[in-house]
Amino acid sequence: MSELMTDREIDRSKMHVSDNVAIEITNMNKWYGSFHVLRDINLTVNEGERIVIAGPSGSGKSTLIRCINRLEEHQQGSIVVDGTELTSDLKNIDKIRSEVGMCFQHFNLFPHLTILENCTLAPIWVRKTPRKEAEETAMHFLEKVKIPEQADKYPGQLSGGQQQRVAIARSLCMRPRIMLFDEPTSALDPEMIKEVLDTMIELAEEGMTMLCVTHEMGFARQVANRVIFMDAGQIVEQNEPEEFFNNPKSDRTKLFLSQILGH
Amino acid sequence: MSDQAFVRTEMLPEKEPPASTVGIVGWLRENLFSGWFNSILTVVALGFIYYVLSGLVPWVFQSVWNADSLNECREIMTETWGSTHGHACWGVVNERWLQLLYGFYPDHLYWRVNLALVLTLVALAPVLFAEQSPRQLWYLTAAYPFLMPWLLWGGSIWGPIMVAAGFAIGYLGYRILVPVAGGLVAIIAAFALPIIWWLFLAGGVAGAIDSVIPIGIEAVESRKFGGFMLAVLLGIVAIGCSLPIGIVLALGRQSDLFIVKTLCVGFIEFIRGVPLITLLFVASLLLNLFLPPGTNFDIILRVMIMMTLFAAAYMAEVIRGGLAALPKGQYEGADSLGLNYWQAQRLIIMPQALKISIPGIVSTFIGIFKDTTLVSIIGLFDVIGLSNAIRADTAWNGIYWELFAFIAFLFFIVCFSMSRYSMYLERKLHTGH
């Protein structure tokens, strides 16, 4: 099992779940052609929640969080993010996307722009922030992810872990209220996984609402307040991490946990 | 302790590479004499190069520059070297080079062609070397599409100004209609208004203003255009217009909108499926049948349009290749940050897709520039057409090599420059490891 080894105590003073609803998914269904990939998803995420979504590959967990900022379109049911319902209205989509940050498995940095330009692009063009202010914000977040000295380099010159931290900083520059992580550490060497997870933990400590698709069960145990297990396009089980890992209810969950924690 | 156990107690220092693998000696060994077979190939190749050059160099340099006819050339050759074989007669180039460059353009107006060429180079500077050029040059680049034709064709200044005004009208119409009628109506108006203006109003307005304030230079008819200047003119227009049209077509082909996509695919496949020469014949002959009698639709303008469309169809496919090579993650990265479609295309997708496509784009540019020589078939006197005319002259009847070598040289300079520039650009845009 890839157990996260944080060498420090996690500061939980700001990690509290509010009563305000951040994301409300009701009876959501999605098909790829005739393949029913997400089935009757009901999920309410409150502000400040840190949710880890786990499950075997092909279970629809990535598709689920990609629906939240409309990288994938759902065909039935409703998704409401921060009070705005996701419909085919482009204005709503762009509004939600600028408030929901996302980090990808393969970082998806823009290779033709420097690290700083990667971080300032969206604030300048979407938020219409003045360049100078956007650069100051970008440097602030690059310092936060501990790579301010790389600001003038290009993504191709950075290691995978550094690139993923830039990707997190790039999202943060838009001052998102919710962060989505789509297997942020799956493409990284073991040495680099820790530096990315540390960044994510810091984010959680500041009270960010987070949804993470990840196989890092150590992270789930230490940081998440809720773990969701998905299989075959459905939410099979969700619980607090302690309960989820120590006392799984469904057979499918037990099998999954025994496979990934078994060695 | 087992036999395999090993512990290094001292780290090894860095050493120089062996002398025989670096410097000139190393390069020669590695590239020319890396084995007995390669050594033989090197010697044979050197021998072959010597053989070709030993024929070519004397032909080029032991040659006749001052002669009025092929016969005079031959007499001088026989006098000087004893035979006419193996010596070029550049007299034809010496006598006719102005015609080969300018066609039948009036010789007291050559300065206008030269100025247009200088203007072209200056207007290109901010496009080709954006970082090294002063920003003010962009104004000249913007004015260039109207200034250059005016310089070449001459006539009243109000014509090009009214054409430029059409773009301003389109832009204004868009800005005024966006808040009132919404995006789609505004875009349609932005295209329709200028077209209405150009077709029905611009000519009359230009004439009216010209009768009050006549400003103009001597007009030159299209049939006087020719020579290498015509190739460069057609090349610049086809290259300059085909890139933006190609980008739009490539995006249209990827569009989710069924009708847009079908139109783009149909256009690209039709144009690519037809030889350029047929399109040129359509431009020169068939259009006359369809246009209302009495319309004067300039032949060079018709050829420009056909060559641009032809190049644009190829350009669209080259750019589509670049778009296809981009990982899907780039689109998702842009989307996830809230960039809209056009912002994503302009800031993220196109810069990368165009960079990937540079070799293909430049190949298409070079191809279309060389294809301009096909206009000789529909009766325009470009360099090839002129060379045929010159060879029909009794003085130069029977001369081939010297004329075509000169023409090849002209094209080679331009095409080679384009090729070198594309390599410079690729190096400049390289941001990986």
Tab-separated table of N, CA and C in Angstrom, chain A residues 66 69 71 94 97-98 100 102 104 108-113 121-122 125-126 128 154 156-157 170-171 174, chain B residues 328-341 343 346-349 351-352 355 430-433:
chain	number	residue	atom	x	y	z
A	66	ARG	N	-15.033	15.098	-14.042
A	66	ARG	CA	-14.944	15.905	-15.269
A	66	ARG	C	-16.309	16.470	-15.657
A	69	ASN	N	-16.994	20.215	-14.121
A	69	ASN	CA	-16.717	21.459	-14.855
A	69	ASN	C	-16.973	21.292	-16.350
A	71	LEU	N	-16.190	19.212	-18.613
A	71	LEU	CA	-15.304	18.671	-19.637
A	71	LEU	C	-16.018	17.492	-20.298
A	94	ASP	N	-18.592	28.749	-18.680
A	94	ASP	CA	-17.360	29.507	-18.485
A	94	ASP	C	-17.280	30.070	-17.067
A	97	ARG	N	-16.314	27.154	-14.850
A	97	ARG	CA	-14.931	26.728	-15.080
A	97	ARG	C	-13.941	27.706	-14.464
A	98	SER	N	-14.307	28.989	-14.441
A	98	SER	CA	-13.345	29.931	-13.870
A	98	SER	C	-13.386	29.895	-12.345
A	100	VAL	N	-13.916	26.803	-10.681
A	100	VAL	CA	-13.540	25.444	-10.299
A	100	VAL	C	-12.174	25.153	-10.910
A	102	MET	N	-8.863	22.759	-11.808
A	102	MET	CA	-8.718	21.325	-12.075
A	102	MET	C	-7.262	20.980	-12.343
A	104	PHE	N	-4.808	17.749	-13.715
A	104	PHE	CA	-4.939	16.531	-14.517
A	104	PHE	C	-3.793	15.569	-14.245
A	108	ASN	N	-1.175	18.853	-18.244
A	108	ASN	CA	-1.749	19.708	-19.278
A	108	ASN	C	-1.288	21.159	-19.167
A	109	LEU	N	-0.007	21.330	-18.832
A	109	LEU	CA	0.561	22.678	-18.917
A	109	LEU	C	0.709	23.032	-20.389
A	110	PHE	N	0.826	24.334	-20.678
A	110	PHE	CA	0.976	24.761	-22.069
A	110	PHE	C	2.455	24.859	-22.395
A	111	PRO	N	2.983	23.951	-23.221
A	111	PRO	CA	4.433	23.844	-23.379
A	111	PRO	C	5.067	25.042	-24.094
A	112	HIS	N	4.247	25.838	-24.807
A	112	HIS	CA	4.848	26.957	-25.539
A	112	HIS	C	4.916	28.219	-24.691
A	113	LEU	N	4.433	28.148	-23.450
A	113	LEU	CA	4.467	29.316	-22.578
A	113	LEU	C	5.359	29.030	-21.375
A	121	LEU	N	-2.005	33.458	-17.733
A	121	LEU	CA	-2.853	33.468	-18.939
A	121	LEU	C	-4.344	33.617	-18.619
A	122	ALA	N	-4.848	32.706	-17.801
A	122	ALA	CA	-6.292	32.740	-17.534
A	122	ALA	C	-6.711	33.990	-16.737
A	125	TRP	N	-6.805	36.839	-19.350
A	125	TRP	CA	-7.780	36.777	-20.446
A	125	TRP	C	-9.198	36.522	-19.973
A	126	VAL	N	-9.335	35.750	-18.896
A	126	VAL	CA	-10.692	35.430	-18.438
A	126	VAL	C	-11.157	36.439	-17.386
A	128	LYS	N	-9.601	39.323	-16.791
A	128	LYS	CA	-9.200	40.680	-17.191
A	128	LYS	C	-8.386	41.376	-16.107
A	154	TYR	N	10.435	26.808	-19.196
A	154	TYR	CA	9.300	26.217	-19.902
A	154	TYR	C	8.949	24.876	-19.251
A	156	GLY	N	8.649	21.972	-20.312
A	156	GLY	CA	9.483	20.844	-20.736
A	156	GLY	C	10.782	20.733	-19.976
A	157	GLN	N	11.175	21.810	-19.264
A	157	GLN	CA	12.451	21.793	-18.552
A	157	GLN	C	12.284	21.376	-17.094
A	170	ARG	N	-1.241	27.124	-11.193
A	170	ARG	CA	-1.978	27.744	-12.300
A	170	ARG	C	-3.476	27.796	-11.979
A	171	SER	N	-3.986	26.691	-11.426
A	171	SER	CA	-5.405	26.676	-11.054
A	171	SER	C	-5.682	27.683	-9.949
A	174	MET	N	-6.531	31.450	-10.412
A	174	MET	CA	-7.890	31.885	-10.728
A	174	MET	C	-8.730	32.008	-9.455
B	328	LYS	N	-5.146	15.880	-26.489
B	328	LYS	CA	-6.459	16.354	-26.082
B	328	LYS	C	-6.359	17.171	-24.794
B	329	GLY	N	-5.347	16.853	-23.996
B	329	GLY	CA	-5.162	17.546	-22.726
B	329	GLY	C	-4.989	19.050	-22.872
B	330	GLN	N	-4.453	19.492	-24.005
B	330	GLN	CA	-4.274	20.930	-24.195
B	330	GLN	C	-5.622	21.633	-24.284
B	331	TYR	N	-6.570	21.002	-24.993
B	331	TYR	CA	-7.914	21.574	-25.075
B	331	TYR	C	-8.545	21.582	-23.686
B	332	GLU	N	-8.370	20.474	-22.957
B	332	GLU	CA	-8.983	20.372	-21.634
B	332	GLU	C	-8.359	21.354	-20.668
B	333	GLY	N	-7.011	21.518	-20.766
B	333	GLY	CA	-6.342	22.481	-19.912
B	333	GLY	C	-6.916	23.871	-20.125
B	334	ALA	N	-7.076	24.242	-21.401
B	334	ALA	CA	-7.621	25.563	-21.715
B	334	ALA	C	-9.065	25.673	-21.239
B	335	ASP	N	-9.862	24.641	-21.495
B	335	ASP	CA	-11.269	24.660	-21.074
B	335	ASP	C	-11.384	24.793	-19.553
B	336	SER	N	-10.562	24.021	-18.849
B	336	SER	CA	-10.717	23.975	-17.396
B	336	SER	C	-10.402	25.322	-16.761
B	337	LEU	N	-9.646	26.181	-17.481
B	337	LEU	CA	-9.330	27.496	-16.926
B	337	LEU	C	-10.394	28.527	-17.268
B	338	GLY	N	-11.401	28.116	-18.061
B	338	GLY	CA	-12.489	29.035	-18.374
B	338	GLY	C	-12.252	29.862	-19.628
B	339	LEU	N	-11.200	29.537	-20.412
B	339	LEU	CA	-11.006	30.252	-21.674
B	339	LEU	C	-12.130	29.862	-22.632
B	340	ASN	N	-12.646	30.830	-23.395
B	340	ASN	CA	-13.673	30.454	-24.367
B	340	ASN	C	-13.019	29.904	-25.640
B	341	TYR	N	-13.844	29.476	-26.602
B	341	TYR	CA	-13.323	28.776	-27.783
B	341	TYR	C	-12.253	29.583	-28.505
B	343	GLN	N	-10.511	32.230	-27.497
B	343	GLN	CA	-9.312	32.463	-26.690
B	343	GLN	C	-8.436	31.213	-26.679
B	346	ARG	N	-6.710	30.837	-30.016
B	346	ARG	CA	-5.707	31.848	-30.295
B	346	ARG	C	-4.498	31.707	-29.386
B	347	LEU	N	-4.721	31.415	-28.106
B	347	LEU	CA	-3.618	31.463	-27.146
B	347	LEU	C	-2.959	30.108	-26.938
B	348	ILE	N	-3.722	29.039	-27.077
B	348	ILE	CA	-3.185	27.725	-26.716
B	348	ILE	C	-3.032	26.819	-27.935
B	349	ILE	N	-4.104	26.655	-28.682
B	349	ILE	CA	-4.111	25.618	-29.714
B	349	ILE	C	-3.307	26.048	-30.945
B	351	PRO	N	-1.038	28.485	-31.606
B	351	PRO	CA	0.422	28.650	-31.540
B	351	PRO	C	1.142	27.305	-31.601
B	352	GLN	N	0.574	26.290	-30.943
B	352	GLN	CA	1.248	24.991	-30.950
B	352	GLN	C	1.023	24.245	-32.262
B	355	LYS	N	3.104	25.730	-34.947
B	355	LYS	CA	4.517	25.410	-34.758
B	355	LYS	C	4.820	23.998	-35.278
B	430	HIS	N	11.453	26.379	-30.270
B	430	HIS	CA	11.679	25.124	-29.559
B	430	HIS	C	11.792	25.399	-28.070
B	431	THR	N	10.886	24.823	-27.264
B	431	THR	CA	10.911	25.117	-25.835
B	431	THR	C	11.116	23.888	-24.980
B	432	GLY	N	11.245	22.736	-25.617
B	432	GLY	CA	11.402	21.509	-24.829
B	432	GLY	C	12.837	21.389	-24.353
B	433	HIS	N	13.246	20.183	-24.072
B	433	HIS	CA	14.624	19.978	-23.634
B	433	HIS	C	15.566	20.010	-24.798
